[in-house]
Amino acid sequence: MKNLRHLIGIKDMSKEMIASLLERAEFWAQRPGVQSESLRGRFVANLFFEASTRTRFSFEVAQKRLGAHVLNFIPETSSTVKGETILDTVRTLEDMGVEAAVIRTKKDGLFEELADQVNVQLINAGDGTHEHPTQCLLDLLTMQQQFGKLEGLTVAIIGDLRHSRVLGSHLYGLPRMGAQLLLSGPSTMMPPAEVVPAGVKTVEIDEAVKTADVVMMLRVQLERHTNSLFISKDEYHQAHGLTLERVQLMKPDAVIMHPAPVNRGVEIHTDLVDCERSLIHKQVTNGVAARMAVLEALLKGEEMQWERSLATAQ
């Protein structure tokens, strides 16, 4: 696989690059709890300017399982409150020997601004409504494990699509890996037509649920809305959510996914979060493996010999 300089988004990644990362992620997924020295002595910083539980801790677990030194940046106690820019913050960490920065930000396009101005390797942990590439990778890994393939799958992504950076990555990742992507949601929450690649279809929710092998629900991201919903949570659930009645439309082998956090009773009925069809907890587990693969690809590059990676593992 061609060396990754940064992981900014899925849009610019080839099918070969995605497949290579998934192969390595599967390697780690089959070895839960194994500790490696692959990144021993390397310094990695996590800079989260937005709230996060899964992504934030998943990256830290991945970094520590690879033996890296982990620095956790807290915006409220940093010089950013004095007006320092993120660029100057990243450069400061770089001066200290940090080699990779995992960043979550509400600013669309931040990574494109930073990419050519720093030597530290950047990993996008979610930027605005743009992309969330590691969530996409762990979702693809979970689907591949479930069905043994991605080629030919039909995946329906349903909910608040306009404000979803997860969708931003899947718009490219799923079609590139040979899956059919269906979109469904309230008209006010659909993505602009100009960002939807050719071949991606928009359908009504019942058709999406009936047709898909994977039904992926997205939460309403109220923190990114500028206007109120004008309908109640129950009305949203009945019209656009995965209800107990609507789940009966799913194909026998179809599964439920959700990148979380989940708003129970809004986009998905609370009983379906932990039901047999649900892969939501599996997605969280796979997040560590997917992020281990990304960290290795960036920090080890071509010197990485996958087959030898466990030579120092315990």
PDB file of C-alpha atoms in Angstrom:
ATOM      1  CA  MET A   1       0.000   0.000   0.000  1.00  0.00           C
ATOM      2  CA  LYS A   2       1.187   3.502  -0.845  1.00  0.00           C
ATOM      3  CA  ASN A   3       2.356   5.371   2.234  1.00  0.00           C
ATOM      4  CA  LEU A   4      -0.223   7.528   3.949  1.00  0.00           C
ATOM      5  CA  ARG A   5       1.021  11.037   4.771  1.00  0.00           C
ATOM      6  CA  HIS A   6      -2.123  11.984   6.692  1.00  0.00           C
ATOM      7  CA  LEU A   7      -5.550  10.414   7.158  1.00  0.00           C
ATOM      8  CA  ILE A   8      -7.817  13.311   6.228  1.00  0.00           C
ATOM      9  CA  GLY A   9     -10.693  11.522   4.558  1.00  0.00           C
ATOM     10  CA  ILE A  10     -11.913   8.493   2.637  1.00  0.00           C
ATOM     11  CA  LYS A  11     -12.646  10.553  -0.482  1.00  0.00           C
ATOM     12  CA  ASP A  12      -9.053  10.500  -1.676  1.00  0.00           C
ATOM     13  CA  MET A  13      -8.286   6.888  -0.714  1.00  0.00           C
ATOM     14  CA  SER A  14      -8.138   4.129  -3.311  1.00  0.00           C
ATOM     15  CA  LYS A  15      -9.949   0.822  -2.979  1.00  0.00           C
ATOM     16  CA  GLU A  16      -6.562  -0.818  -2.509  1.00  0.00           C
ATOM     17  CA  MET A  17      -5.668   1.473   0.397  1.00  0.00           C
ATOM     18  CA  ILE A  18      -8.996   0.887   2.136  1.00  0.00           C
ATOM     19  CA  ALA A  19      -8.742  -2.880   1.631  1.00  0.00           C
ATOM     20  CA  SER A  20      -5.200  -2.893   3.036  1.00  0.00           C
ATOM     21  CA  LEU A  21      -6.272  -1.033   6.171  1.00  0.00           C
ATOM     22  CA  LEU A  22      -9.230  -3.382   6.619  1.00  0.00           C
ATOM     23  CA  GLU A  23      -6.946  -6.394   6.291  1.00  0.00           C
ATOM     24  CA  ARG A  24      -4.687  -5.047   8.999  1.00  0.00           C
ATOM     25  CA  ALA A  25      -7.665  -4.060  11.161  1.00  0.00           C
ATOM     26  CA  GLU A  26      -8.986  -7.616  10.900  1.00  0.00           C
ATOM     27  CA  PHE A  27      -5.575  -8.838  12.036  1.00  0.00           C
ATOM     28  CA  TRP A  28      -5.931  -6.841  15.235  1.00  0.00           C
ATOM     29  CA  ALA A  29      -9.623  -7.641  15.627  1.00  0.00           C
ATOM     30  CA  GLN A  30      -8.683 -11.303  15.837  1.00  0.00           C
ATOM     31  CA  ARG A  31      -6.202 -10.519  18.606  1.00  0.00           C
ATOM     32  CA  PRO A  32      -8.174  -8.617  21.267  1.00  0.00           C
ATOM     33  CA  GLY A  33      -6.030  -7.515  24.168  1.00  0.00           C
ATOM     34  CA  VAL A  34      -2.714  -8.342  22.516  1.00  0.00           C
ATOM     35  CA  GLN A  35      -0.059  -5.760  23.383  1.00  0.00           C
ATOM     36  CA  SER A  36       2.461  -4.787  20.701  1.00  0.00           C
ATOM     37  CA  GLU A  37       5.657  -2.739  20.800  1.00  0.00           C
ATOM     38  CA  SER A  38       5.128  -1.566  17.235  1.00  0.00           C
ATOM     39  CA  LEU A  39       5.124   2.131  18.177  1.00  0.00           C
ATOM     40  CA  ARG A  40       7.347   1.864  21.221  1.00  0.00           C
ATOM     41  CA  GLY A  41       8.991   5.202  21.995  1.00  0.00           C
ATOM     42  CA  ARG A  42       6.801   7.148  19.553  1.00  0.00           C
ATOM     43  CA  PHE A  43       4.754  10.116  20.819  1.00  0.00           C
ATOM     44  CA  VAL A  44       1.139  10.635  19.726  1.00  0.00           C
ATOM     45  CA  ALA A  45      -1.180  13.454  20.835  1.00  0.00           C
ATOM     46  CA  ASN A  46      -4.976  13.485  20.977  1.00  0.00           C
ATOM     47  CA  LEU A  47      -6.534  16.914  20.462  1.00  0.00           C
ATOM     48  CA  PHE A  48     -10.310  16.789  20.839  1.00  0.00           C
ATOM     49  CA  PHE A  49     -11.998  20.159  20.490  1.00  0.00           C
ATOM     50  CA  GLU A  50     -15.433  18.496  20.562  1.00  0.00           C
ATOM     51  CA  ALA A  51     -16.950  16.042  23.021  1.00  0.00           C
ATOM     52  CA  SER A  52     -16.280  12.356  22.414  1.00  0.00           C
ATOM     53  CA  THR A  53     -16.373   9.085  24.302  1.00  0.00           C
ATOM     54  CA  ARG A  54     -15.999   6.247  21.783  1.00  0.00           C
ATOM     55  CA  THR A  55     -13.586   7.838  19.313  1.00  0.00           C
ATOM     56  CA  ARG A  56     -11.473   9.542  21.972  1.00  0.00           C
ATOM     57  CA  PHE A  57     -10.927   6.458  24.148  1.00  0.00           C
ATOM     58  CA  SER A  58     -10.773   4.082  21.207  1.00  0.00           C
ATOM     59  CA  PHE A  59      -7.802   5.992  19.828  1.00  0.00           C
ATOM     60  CA  GLU A  60      -6.102   6.005  23.223  1.00  0.00           C
ATOM     61  CA  VAL A  61      -6.575   2.257  23.670  1.00  0.00           C
ATOM     62  CA  ALA A  62      -5.235   1.676  20.154  1.00  0.00           C
ATOM     63  CA  GLN A  63      -2.201   3.890  20.780  1.00  0.00           C
ATOM     64  CA  LYS A  64      -1.373   2.198  24.083  1.00  0.00           C
ATOM     65  CA  ARG A  65      -1.822  -1.303  22.656  1.00  0.00           C
ATOM     66  CA  LEU A  66       0.787  -0.367  20.041  1.00  0.00           C
ATOM     67  CA  GLY A  67       3.179   0.818  22.742  1.00  0.00           C
ATOM     68  CA  ALA A  68       3.079   4.559  21.951  1.00  0.00           C
ATOM     69  CA  HIS A  69       3.453   7.377  24.458  1.00  0.00           C
ATOM     70  CA  VAL A  70       0.073   9.155  24.558  1.00  0.00           C
ATOM     71  CA  LEU A  71      -0.465  12.861  25.259  1.00  0.00           C
ATOM     72  CA  ASN A  72      -4.040  14.024  25.825  1.00  0.00           C
ATOM     73  CA  PHE A  73      -4.650  17.686  25.051  1.00  0.00           C
ATOM     74  CA  ILE A  74      -7.370  19.479  27.030  1.00  0.00           C
ATOM     75  CA  PRO A  75      -8.524  22.628  25.198  1.00  0.00           C
ATOM     76  CA  GLU A  76      -9.866  24.313  28.344  1.00  0.00           C
ATOM     77  CA  THR A  77      -6.467  24.230  30.056  1.00  0.00           C
ATOM     78  CA  SER A  78      -4.366  24.962  26.983  1.00  0.00           C
ATOM     79  CA  SER A  79      -3.094  28.134  25.348  1.00  0.00           C
ATOM     80  CA  THR A  80      -5.958  27.982  22.857  1.00  0.00           C
ATOM     81  CA  VAL A  81      -8.048  29.787  25.500  1.00  0.00           C
ATOM     82  CA  LYS A  82      -5.487  32.617  25.202  1.00  0.00           C
ATOM     83  CA  GLY A  83      -6.033  32.786  21.455  1.00  0.00           C
ATOM     84  CA  GLU A  84      -3.397  30.401  20.153  1.00  0.00           C
ATOM     85  CA  THR A  85      -4.383  28.867  16.824  1.00  0.00           C
ATOM     86  CA  ILE A  86      -4.635  25.135  16.234  1.00  0.00           C
ATOM     87  CA  LEU A  87      -1.790  25.438  13.727  1.00  0.00           C
ATOM     88  CA  ASP A  88       0.496  26.951  16.351  1.00  0.00           C
ATOM     89  CA  THR A  89      -0.630  24.338  18.871  1.00  0.00           C
ATOM     90  CA  VAL A  90       0.207  21.494  16.495  1.00  0.00           C
ATOM     91  CA  ARG A  91       3.562  23.070  15.647  1.00  0.00           C
ATOM     92  CA  THR A  92       4.338  23.382  19.357  1.00  0.00           C
ATOM     93  CA  LEU A  93       3.683  19.685  19.878  1.00  0.00           C
ATOM     94  CA  GLU A  94       5.748  18.909  16.795  1.00  0.00           C
ATOM     95  CA  ASP A  95       8.679  20.876  18.247  1.00  0.00           C
ATOM     96  CA  MET A  96       8.506  18.621  21.305  1.00  0.00           C
ATOM     97  CA  GLY A  97       8.796  15.442  19.267  1.00  0.00           C
ATOM     98  CA  VAL A  98       5.159  14.453  18.795  1.00  0.00           C
ATOM     99  CA  GLU A  99       4.898  12.529  15.511  1.00  0.00           C
ATOM    100  CA  ALA A 100       1.144  12.158  15.055  1.00  0.00           C
ATOM    101  CA  ALA A 101      -1.835  14.278  16.073  1.00  0.00           C
ATOM    102  CA  VAL A 102      -5.349  12.891  16.285  1.00  0.00           C
ATOM    103  CA  ILE A 103      -7.717  15.848  15.998  1.00  0.00           C
ATOM    104  CA  ARG A 104     -11.485  16.298  16.340  1.00  0.00           C
ATOM    105  CA  THR A 105     -12.797  19.705  15.391  1.00  0.00           C
ATOM    106  CA  LYS A 106     -16.047  21.398  14.454  1.00  0.00           C
ATOM    107  CA  LYS A 107     -14.266  23.241  11.645  1.00  0.00           C
ATOM    108  CA  ASP A 108     -14.786  21.872   8.121  1.00  0.00           C
ATOM    109  CA  GLY A 109     -11.591  21.922   6.091  1.00  0.00           C
ATOM    110  CA  LEU A 110      -9.178  22.303   9.013  1.00  0.00           C
ATOM    111  CA  PHE A 111      -7.060  19.362   7.881  1.00  0.00           C
ATOM    112  CA  GLU A 112      -6.605  20.727   4.386  1.00  0.00           C
ATOM    113  CA  GLU A 113      -5.352  23.953   5.975  1.00  0.00           C
ATOM    114  CA  LEU A 114      -2.883  22.171   8.262  1.00  0.00           C
ATOM    115  CA  ALA A 115      -1.676  19.378   5.999  1.00  0.00           C
ATOM    116  CA  ASP A 116       1.026  21.281   4.125  1.00  0.00           C
ATOM    117  CA  GLN A 117       2.118  23.408   7.054  1.00  0.00           C
ATOM    118  CA  VAL A 118       3.162  20.761   9.563  1.00  0.00           C
ATOM    119  CA  ASN A 119       5.405  17.725   9.566  1.00  0.00           C
ATOM    120  CA  VAL A 120       3.452  15.897  12.242  1.00  0.00           C
ATOM    121  CA  GLN A 121       1.111  13.309  10.744  1.00  0.00           C
ATOM    122  CA  LEU A 122      -2.550  14.213  11.054  1.00  0.00           C
ATOM    123  CA  ILE A 123      -5.443  11.851  11.712  1.00  0.00           C
ATOM    124  CA  ASN A 124      -8.983  13.107  11.275  1.00  0.00           C
ATOM    125  CA  ALA A 125     -11.125  12.012  14.234  1.00  0.00           C
ATOM    126  CA  GLY A 126     -14.107  13.930  12.826  1.00  0.00           C
ATOM    127  CA  ASP A 127     -14.159  17.412  11.291  1.00  0.00           C
ATOM    128  CA  GLY A 128     -17.363  19.413  11.262  1.00  0.00           C
ATOM    129  CA  THR A 129     -19.866  17.880   8.853  1.00  0.00           C
ATOM    130  CA  HIS A 130     -17.093  16.824   6.473  1.00  0.00           C
ATOM    131  CA  GLU A 131     -15.653  13.352   7.198  1.00  0.00           C
ATOM    132  CA  HIS A 132     -15.042  10.794   9.948  1.00  0.00           C
ATOM    133  CA  PRO A 133     -12.730   8.329   8.172  1.00  0.00           C
ATOM    134  CA  THR A 134     -11.906   5.979  11.045  1.00  0.00           C
ATOM    135  CA  GLN A 135     -15.625   5.516  11.809  1.00  0.00           C
ATOM    136  CA  CYS A 136     -16.098   4.590   8.162  1.00  0.00           C
ATOM    137  CA  LEU A 137     -13.262   2.061   8.341  1.00  0.00           C
ATOM    138  CA  LEU A 138     -14.582   0.389  11.474  1.00  0.00           C
ATOM    139  CA  ASP A 139     -18.062   0.245   9.951  1.00  0.00           C
ATOM    140  CA  LEU A 140     -16.666  -1.400   6.812  1.00  0.00           C
ATOM    141  CA  LEU A 141     -14.730  -3.857   8.955  1.00  0.00           C
ATOM    142  CA  THR A 142     -17.883  -4.758  10.879  1.00  0.00           C
ATOM    143  CA  MET A 143     -19.872  -5.323   7.667  1.00  0.00           C
ATOM    144  CA  GLN A 144     -17.087  -7.397   6.149  1.00  0.00           C
ATOM    145  CA  GLN A 145     -16.913  -9.594   9.230  1.00  0.00           C
ATOM    146  CA  GLN A 146     -20.686 -10.086   9.214  1.00  0.00           C
ATOM    147  CA  PHE A 147     -21.157 -10.873   5.526  1.00  0.00           C
ATOM    148  CA  GLY A 148     -17.675 -11.967   4.463  1.00  0.00           C
ATOM    149  CA  LYS A 149     -17.624  -9.271   1.784  1.00  0.00           C
ATOM    150  CA  LEU A 150     -18.488  -5.665   0.974  1.00  0.00           C
ATOM    151  CA  GLU A 151     -18.958  -6.091  -2.773  1.00  0.00           C
ATOM    152  CA  GLY A 152     -22.642  -6.392  -3.583  1.00  0.00           C
ATOM    153  CA  LEU A 153     -24.025  -5.384  -0.185  1.00  0.00           C
ATOM    154  CA  THR A 154     -26.871  -2.876   0.007  1.00  0.00           C
ATOM    155  CA  VAL A 155     -26.432  -0.400   2.859  1.00  0.00           C
ATOM    156  CA  ALA A 156     -29.140   2.067   3.878  1.00  0.00           C
ATOM    157  CA  ILE A 157     -28.062   5.102   5.902  1.00  0.00           C
ATOM    158  CA  ILE A 158     -31.059   6.774   7.513  1.00  0.00           C
ATOM    159  CA  GLY A 159     -31.551   9.897   9.595  1.00  0.00           C
ATOM    160  CA  ASP A 160     -29.879  13.283   9.868  1.00  0.00           C
ATOM    161  CA  LEU A 161     -27.674  12.995   6.812  1.00  0.00           C
ATOM    162  CA  ARG A 162     -27.021  16.688   6.232  1.00  0.00           C
ATOM    163  CA  HIS A 163     -25.037  17.076   9.457  1.00  0.00           C
ATOM    164  CA  SER A 164     -23.319  13.687   9.484  1.00  0.00           C
ATOM    165  CA  ARG A 165     -19.581  13.437   8.922  1.00  0.00           C
ATOM    166  CA  VAL A 166     -19.979   9.646   9.113  1.00  0.00           C
ATOM    167  CA  LEU A 167     -22.083   9.850   5.967  1.00  0.00           C
ATOM    168  CA  GLY A 168     -19.455  12.177   4.500  1.00  0.00           C
ATOM    169  CA  SER A 169     -16.975   9.304   4.547  1.00  0.00           C
ATOM    170  CA  HIS A 170     -19.428   6.553   3.599  1.00  0.00           C
ATOM    171  CA  LEU A 171     -20.525   8.464   0.498  1.00  0.00           C
ATOM    172  CA  TYR A 172     -17.140   7.486  -0.915  1.00  0.00           C
ATOM    173  CA  GLY A 173     -16.127   4.408   1.074  1.00  0.00           C
ATOM    174  CA  LEU A 174     -19.120   2.166   0.417  1.00  0.00           C
ATOM    175  CA  PRO A 175     -19.416   2.719  -3.361  1.00  0.00           C
ATOM    176  CA  ARG A 176     -15.654   2.406  -3.741  1.00  0.00           C
ATOM    177  CA  MET A 177     -15.761  -1.013  -2.084  1.00  0.00           C
ATOM    178  CA  GLY A 178     -18.601  -2.162  -4.340  1.00  0.00           C
ATOM    179  CA  ALA A 179     -21.596  -1.652  -2.039  1.00  0.00           C
ATOM    180  CA  GLN A 180     -24.886  -0.056  -3.081  1.00  0.00           C
ATOM    181  CA  LEU A 181     -25.683   2.954  -0.877  1.00  0.00           C
ATOM    182  CA  LEU A 182     -29.253   4.077  -0.153  1.00  0.00           C
ATOM    183  CA  LEU A 183     -30.067   7.325   1.660  1.00  0.00           C
ATOM    184  CA  SER A 184     -33.246   8.167   3.550  1.00  0.00           C
ATOM    185  CA  GLY A 185     -34.263  10.911   5.950  1.00  0.00           C
ATOM    186  CA  PRO A 186     -36.361  14.035   6.466  1.00  0.00           C
ATOM    187  CA  SER A 187     -36.166  16.378   3.488  1.00  0.00           C
ATOM    188  CA  THR A 188     -34.639  19.078   5.712  1.00  0.00           C
ATOM    189  CA  MET A 189     -31.839  16.713   6.764  1.00  0.00           C
ATOM    190  CA  MET A 190     -30.756  15.399   3.374  1.00  0.00           C
ATOM    191  CA  PRO A 191     -27.271  16.216   2.046  1.00  0.00           C
ATOM    192  CA  PRO A 192     -26.919  18.763  -0.756  1.00  0.00           C
ATOM    193  CA  ALA A 193     -27.325  17.039  -4.122  1.00  0.00           C
ATOM    194  CA  GLU A 194     -23.923  18.245  -5.288  1.00  0.00           C
ATOM    195  CA  VAL A 195     -22.084  16.203  -2.635  1.00  0.00           C
ATOM    196  CA  VAL A 196     -23.869  12.916  -3.407  1.00  0.00           C
ATOM    197  CA  PRO A 197     -21.861  10.787  -5.863  1.00  0.00           C
ATOM    198  CA  ALA A 198     -23.532   9.286  -8.911  1.00  0.00           C
ATOM    199  CA  GLY A 199     -25.147   5.927  -8.220  1.00  0.00           C
ATOM    200  CA  VAL A 200     -26.163   6.713  -4.633  1.00  0.00           C
ATOM    201  CA  LYS A 201     -29.966   6.528  -4.397  1.00  0.00           C
ATOM    202  CA  THR A 202     -32.438   8.391  -2.193  1.00  0.00           C
ATOM    203  CA  VAL A 203     -35.499   6.352  -1.153  1.00  0.00           C
ATOM    204  CA  GLU A 204     -38.355   6.372   1.365  1.00  0.00           C
ATOM    205  CA  ILE A 205     -37.524   4.867   4.739  1.00  0.00           C
ATOM    206  CA  ASP A 206     -39.701   1.745   4.378  1.00  0.00           C
ATOM    207  CA  GLU A 207     -38.082   0.888   1.043  1.00  0.00           C
ATOM    208  CA  ALA A 208     -34.635   1.446   2.565  1.00  0.00           C
ATOM    209  CA  VAL A 209     -35.400  -0.856   5.500  1.00  0.00           C
ATOM    210  CA  LYS A 210     -36.919  -3.553   3.254  1.00  0.00           C
ATOM    211  CA  THR A 211     -34.084  -3.522   0.732  1.00  0.00           C
ATOM    212  CA  ALA A 212     -30.922  -3.184   2.790  1.00  0.00           C
ATOM    213  CA  ASP A 213     -28.543  -5.799   4.122  1.00  0.00           C
ATOM    214  CA  VAL A 214     -27.337  -3.162   6.592  1.00  0.00           C
ATOM    215  CA  VAL A 215     -29.681  -0.590   8.140  1.00  0.00           C
ATOM    216  CA  MET A 216     -27.516   2.149   9.618  1.00  0.00           C
ATOM    217  CA  MET A 217     -29.349   4.720  11.707  1.00  0.00           C
ATOM    218  CA  LEU A 218     -27.896   8.153  12.428  1.00  0.00           C
ATOM    219  CA  ARG A 219     -28.876  10.390  15.318  1.00  0.00           C
ATOM    220  CA  VAL A 220     -30.308  13.872  14.928  1.00  0.00           C
ATOM    221  CA  GLN A 221     -27.319  16.124  15.562  1.00  0.00           C
ATOM    222  CA  LEU A 222     -29.131  18.956  17.292  1.00  0.00           C
ATOM    223  CA  GLU A 223     -25.828  20.608  18.187  1.00  0.00           C
ATOM    224  CA  ARG A 224     -25.290  21.343  14.486  1.00  0.00           C
ATOM    225  CA  HIS A 225     -28.828  22.514  13.706  1.00  0.00           C
ATOM    226  CA  THR A 226     -29.574  26.206  13.298  1.00  0.00           C
ATOM    227  CA  ASN A 227     -33.356  25.703  13.384  1.00  0.00           C
ATOM    228  CA  SER A 228     -35.580  23.651  15.674  1.00  0.00           C
ATOM    229  CA  LEU A 229     -37.077  20.366  14.467  1.00  0.00           C
ATOM    230  CA  PHE A 230     -40.688  21.627  14.690  1.00  0.00           C
ATOM    231  CA  ILE A 231     -41.780  18.062  15.502  1.00  0.00           C
ATOM    232  CA  SER A 232     -41.584  16.088  18.732  1.00  0.00           C
ATOM    233  CA  LYS A 233     -39.127  13.253  19.353  1.00  0.00           C
ATOM    234  CA  ASP A 234     -41.982  10.744  19.143  1.00  0.00           C
ATOM    235  CA  GLU A 235     -43.197  12.182  15.854  1.00  0.00           C
ATOM    236  CA  TYR A 236     -39.649  11.956  14.478  1.00  0.00           C
ATOM    237  CA  HIS A 237     -39.356   8.360  15.702  1.00  0.00           C
ATOM    238  CA  GLN A 238     -42.588   7.307  14.033  1.00  0.00           C
ATOM    239  CA  ALA A 239     -41.845   9.048  10.740  1.00  0.00           C
ATOM    240  CA  HIS A 240     -38.097   8.581  10.356  1.00  0.00           C
ATOM    241  CA  GLY A 241     -36.919   6.161  13.044  1.00  0.00           C
ATOM    242  CA  LEU A 242     -36.397   2.414  13.239  1.00  0.00           C
ATOM    243  CA  THR A 243     -39.532   1.429  15.155  1.00  0.00           C
ATOM    244  CA  LEU A 244     -40.547  -2.009  16.422  1.00  0.00           C
ATOM    245  CA  GLU A 245     -43.041  -2.173  13.556  1.00  0.00           C
ATOM    246  CA  ARG A 246     -40.597  -1.032  10.881  1.00  0.00           C
ATOM    247  CA  VAL A 247     -37.876  -3.492  11.929  1.00  0.00           C
ATOM    248  CA  GLN A 248     -40.244  -6.307  10.898  1.00  0.00           C
ATOM    249  CA  LEU A 249     -39.743  -5.172   7.294  1.00  0.00           C
ATOM    250  CA  MET A 250     -36.037  -6.039   7.363  1.00  0.00           C
ATOM    251  CA  LYS A 251     -34.689  -9.020   5.450  1.00  0.00           C
ATOM    252  CA  PRO A 252     -34.067 -12.088   7.660  1.00  0.00           C
ATOM    253  CA  ASP A 253     -30.278 -11.716   7.605  1.00  0.00           C
ATOM    254  CA  ALA A 254     -30.145  -7.914   7.643  1.00  0.00           C
ATOM    255  CA  VAL A 255     -28.408  -6.170  10.530  1.00  0.00           C
ATOM    256  CA  ILE A 256     -28.681  -2.869  12.401  1.00  0.00           C
ATOM    257  CA  MET A 257     -25.759  -0.498  12.811  1.00  0.00           C
ATOM    258  CA  HIS A 258     -25.343   2.938  14.398  1.00  0.00           C
ATOM    259  CA  PRO A 259     -22.140   4.960  14.915  1.00  0.00           C
ATOM    260  CA  ALA A 260     -23.434   6.149  18.328  1.00  0.00           C
ATOM    261  CA  PRO A 261     -24.060   7.886  20.586  1.00  0.00           C
ATOM    262  CA  VAL A 262     -27.626   6.638  20.343  1.00  0.00           C
ATOM    263  CA  ASN A 263     -30.708   8.685  21.138  1.00  0.00           C
ATOM    264  CA  ARG A 264     -32.930   5.853  22.309  1.00  0.00           C
ATOM    265  CA  GLY A 265     -36.531   6.279  21.263  1.00  0.00           C
ATOM    266  CA  VAL A 266     -35.698   8.882  18.624  1.00  0.00           C
ATOM    267  CA  GLU A 267     -33.855   7.425  15.607  1.00  0.00           C
ATOM    268  CA  ILE A 268     -34.072   3.872  16.985  1.00  0.00           C
ATOM    269  CA  HIS A 269     -36.357   2.109  19.447  1.00  0.00           C
ATOM    270  CA  THR A 270     -34.530   1.384  22.697  1.00  0.00           C
ATOM    271  CA  ASP A 271     -35.240  -2.379  22.459  1.00  0.00           C
ATOM    272  CA  LEU A 272     -33.410  -2.554  19.115  1.00  0.00           C
ATOM    273  CA  VAL A 273     -30.125  -1.114  20.359  1.00  0.00           C
ATOM    274  CA  ASP A 274     -29.130  -4.382  22.031  1.00  0.00           C
ATOM    275  CA  CYS A 275     -31.195  -6.853  20.012  1.00  0.00           C
ATOM    276  CA  GLU A 276     -29.736  -9.842  18.148  1.00  0.00           C
ATOM    277  CA  ARG A 277     -29.691  -7.946  14.858  1.00  0.00           C
ATOM    278  CA  SER A 278     -27.703  -5.087  16.340  1.00  0.00           C
ATOM    279  CA  LEU A 279     -23.955  -4.766  15.646  1.00  0.00           C
ATOM    280  CA  ILE A 280     -23.637  -1.500  17.560  1.00  0.00           C
ATOM    281  CA  HIS A 281     -21.408  -2.913  20.312  1.00  0.00           C
ATOM    282  CA  LYS A 282     -19.354  -4.787  17.704  1.00  0.00           C
ATOM    283  CA  GLN A 283     -18.736  -1.473  15.957  1.00  0.00           C
ATOM    284  CA  VAL A 284     -17.301  -0.018  19.162  1.00  0.00           C
ATOM    285  CA  THR A 285     -15.045  -3.033  19.641  1.00  0.00           C
ATOM    286  CA  ASN A 286     -13.813  -2.825  16.052  1.00  0.00           C
ATOM    287  CA  GLY A 287     -12.962   0.833  16.510  1.00  0.00           C
ATOM    288  CA  VAL A 288      -9.802  -0.099  18.388  1.00  0.00           C
ATOM    289  CA  ALA A 289      -8.633  -2.503  15.675  1.00  0.00           C
ATOM    290  CA  ALA A 290      -9.356  -0.044  12.859  1.00  0.00           C
ATOM    291  CA  ARG A 291      -7.473   2.748  14.625  1.00  0.00           C
ATOM    292  CA  MET A 292      -4.511   0.476  15.360  1.00  0.00           C
ATOM    293  CA  ALA A 293      -4.299  -0.220  11.625  1.00  0.00           C
ATOM    294  CA  VAL A 294      -4.407   3.485  10.786  1.00  0.00           C
ATOM    295  CA  LEU A 295      -1.761   4.426  13.352  1.00  0.00           C
ATOM    296  CA  GLU A 296       0.580   1.732  12.087  1.00  0.00           C
ATOM    297  CA  ALA A 297       0.051   2.708   8.464  1.00  0.00           C
ATOM    298  CA  LEU A 298       0.921   6.337   9.164  1.00  0.00           C
ATOM    299  CA  LEU A 299       3.744   5.904  11.635  1.00  0.00           C
ATOM    300  CA  LYS A 300       5.365   2.766  10.263  1.00  0.00           C
ATOM    301  CA  GLY A 301       4.572   3.117   6.568  1.00  0.00           C
ATOM    302  CA  GLU A 302       6.477   0.900   4.174  1.00  0.00           C
ATOM    303  CA  GLU A 303       8.866  -0.226   6.870  1.00  0.00           C
ATOM    304  CA  MET A 304       5.946  -2.048   8.435  1.00  0.00           C
ATOM    305  CA  GLN A 305       6.001  -5.742   7.761  1.00  0.00           C
ATOM    306  CA  TRP A 306       2.541  -6.901   8.737  1.00  0.00           C
ATOM    307  CA  GLU A 307       3.611 -10.502   9.150  1.00  0.00           C
ATOM    308  CA  ARG A 308       6.338  -9.578  11.601  1.00  0.00           C
ATOM    309  CA  SER A 309       4.258  -7.212  13.669  1.00  0.00           C
ATOM    310  CA  LEU A 310       3.669  -9.636  16.472  1.00  0.00           C
ATOM    311  CA  ALA A 311       7.335 -10.507  16.777  1.00  0.00           C
ATOM    312  CA  THR A 312       7.499  -8.150  19.730  1.00  0.00           C
ATOM    313  CA  ALA A 313       3.936  -8.640  20.880  1.00  0.00           C
ATOM    314  CA  GLN A 314       3.331 -10.344  24.160  1.00  0.00           C
TER     315      GLN A 314
END
